[in-house]
Amino acid sequence: MSLELSFDGLPGPSHNFAGLSPGNLASTEHAGQVSNPRAAALQGLAKMRFVHELGVPQAVLPPHPRPLTSALRALGFSGDDREVLAAAAHHDEQLLRLCSSASPMWTANAATVSPSADTADSRVHFTVANLTAMFHRSLEASLTERALRVVFADEARFTVHSALPGGAHFADEGAANHTRLVSSSGARVELFAWGRRALSGTSGEPAPTKLPARQTLEASQAVARLHQLGDVALCWQQAPHGIDAGAFHTDVLAVGSGSVLLLHEAAFVAHEALLAELGRRLGPEFRFHLAREAELPVTSAVKAYPFNSQLVSLPNGHAAIIAPHEAEVDPHASAYLRRVVEDDPWISQVHYLDLNQSMKNGGGPACLRLRVPLTEEEASHVGGRVRIDAALLSELEAWVTRHYRDRLTLRDLADPAFLTEVQTALDELTRLLELGSLYPFQRS
Ligand code: SUG
């Protein structure tokens, strides 16, 4: 038996709105607003609770410590933590913000995952995403790797690859650009979407003209090679006009699971050819629900995130869509999702959740989770106490309520008392999740 374990990233105590991601329209729009880290974390936990109570396997990954004083030190600020924070705040406030984001909550960008059924050595493969397209996100890879190596330590079953070598050439955004489809006959496709070629100008393909494309084709190809996917991998270009409309990751305009794909016509170039190729590989079971511009304007799709939904398999054999509340109130987005539920024999329900704190930074339900397809046997070898159950949920909710502020401004990031608060909270969390001394500050 196989299952999909969703690893949600828990929003960290430093959750804030700093406008760090050009091309992500929500991040730009909400820059400078006062954030509520406690609400962000409780909303994230409420989603985990909801999914768990549907009978769907759920797990959690911990926040990263921020402000990241080691990064500031590497950039030339010296002294103890207090002095480093004060110097950074004085000389370059933006740099302090870049080193303080709670962005590791969006675990769809933590890694790309291929199940053992797809890989030549029959192990589950993980490649940590280097996230080099955005500086604040590039700071995540080393701790993400450490966490994955603790949780997926069993080398007979799991293999964790370090992030691809850095720089713009192999810019990799992880599973947010990756969709696995499978039919009951066992036909499989791992669809890797990419936004640009590192060697631009060599191919004549159209490219976005206004907003940045993050993932390179070369990175997608390298991940497919590392995962030993052979013919299971299919690389396809994101539509440049979709990126220019604000679809900085593929999961802003498409989501797939089993043998069904929901997509907007601005998600991929030559989408008719892509759909034909998927049909050829997956057979007659393959279904798609294509939203055309007239039905669902791309502006609505980018603002309301109907495609940034989770498509989860329910114990009764059907599937549910977990969508953000923003998609419920947008008439085009909610009408589209209603149509999908009416038309698709597998998808039986849609649920809307309030994830407003994450959404204001461009992170919907799908951004907040890393999908890890496992056999039951592999699932029993996951390390740490990260699998969600009712007891862990209550402990995490109490932990958040004890430690998180309900109001955080960009100025608070420079306060050394805030850093101490974060470290105290995270130290306690590693004990709760049985993750050992995960964080560098616990070892110094
Ligand atoms: O990388 N936002 C994240 C959102 C990631 C969404 N993930 C997926 N689509 N899978 C990003 O742009 C904004 C942080 C700020 O502006 O403070 C941010 O990093």
Coordinates of C-alpha atoms and ligand atoms in Angstrom, one line a residue, residues 16-21 24 27 101 103 106 108-109 136-137 176 214 248-249 251-252 308 361-363 367, ligand 1:
N16 CA 6.9 39.0 8.7
F17 CA 6.0 41.0 5.6
A18 CA 9.2 42.4 4.1
G19 CA 8.4 42.4 0.3
L20 CA 11.4 40.2 -0.5
S21 CA 10.1 38.3 -3.5
N24 CA 5.4 37.3 -6.2
S27 CA 4.8 39.6 -1.2
S101 CA 12.2 35.7 6.8
S103 CA 10.1 31.5 4.4
W106 CA 6.8 27.0 2.3
A108 CA 6.9 22.9 -1.3
N109 CA 10.2 24.6 -2.0
H136 CA 16.4 35.1 1.5
R137 CA 15.4 31.7 0.4
A176 CA 6.7 23.7 -6.4
R214 CA 13.2 31.1 -11.1
F248 CA 6.4 32.6 -10.0
H249 CA 6.1 28.8 -9.3
D251 CA 1.9 25.5 -8.4
V252 CA 0.3 28.9 -8.7
N308 CA -2.5 26.3 -5.1
N361 CA 3.3 36.5 1.3
G362 CA 2.1 34.4 -1.7
G363 CA 1.9 31.1 0.1
C367 CA 3.1 26.0 -0.8
Ligands
SUG1 O1 9.3 32.2 -2.4 N1 7.3 34.2 -0.4 C1 7.6 32.9 -0.9 C2 6.3 32.2 -1.2 C3 6.6 30.8 -1.7 C4 5.3 30.1 -2.2 N2 5.6 28.8 -2.6 C5 5.1 28.1 -3.6 N3 4.4 28.7 -4.6 N4 5.2 26.8 -3.6 C6 8.4 33.1 -2.2 O2 8.3 34.0 -2.9 C7 7.8 36.4 0.7 C8 8.6 36.8 1.9 C9 8.5 38.3 2.2 O3 8.2 39.1 1.2 O4 8.6 38.7 3.3 C10 8.3 35.0 0.2 O5 9.4 34.6 0.3

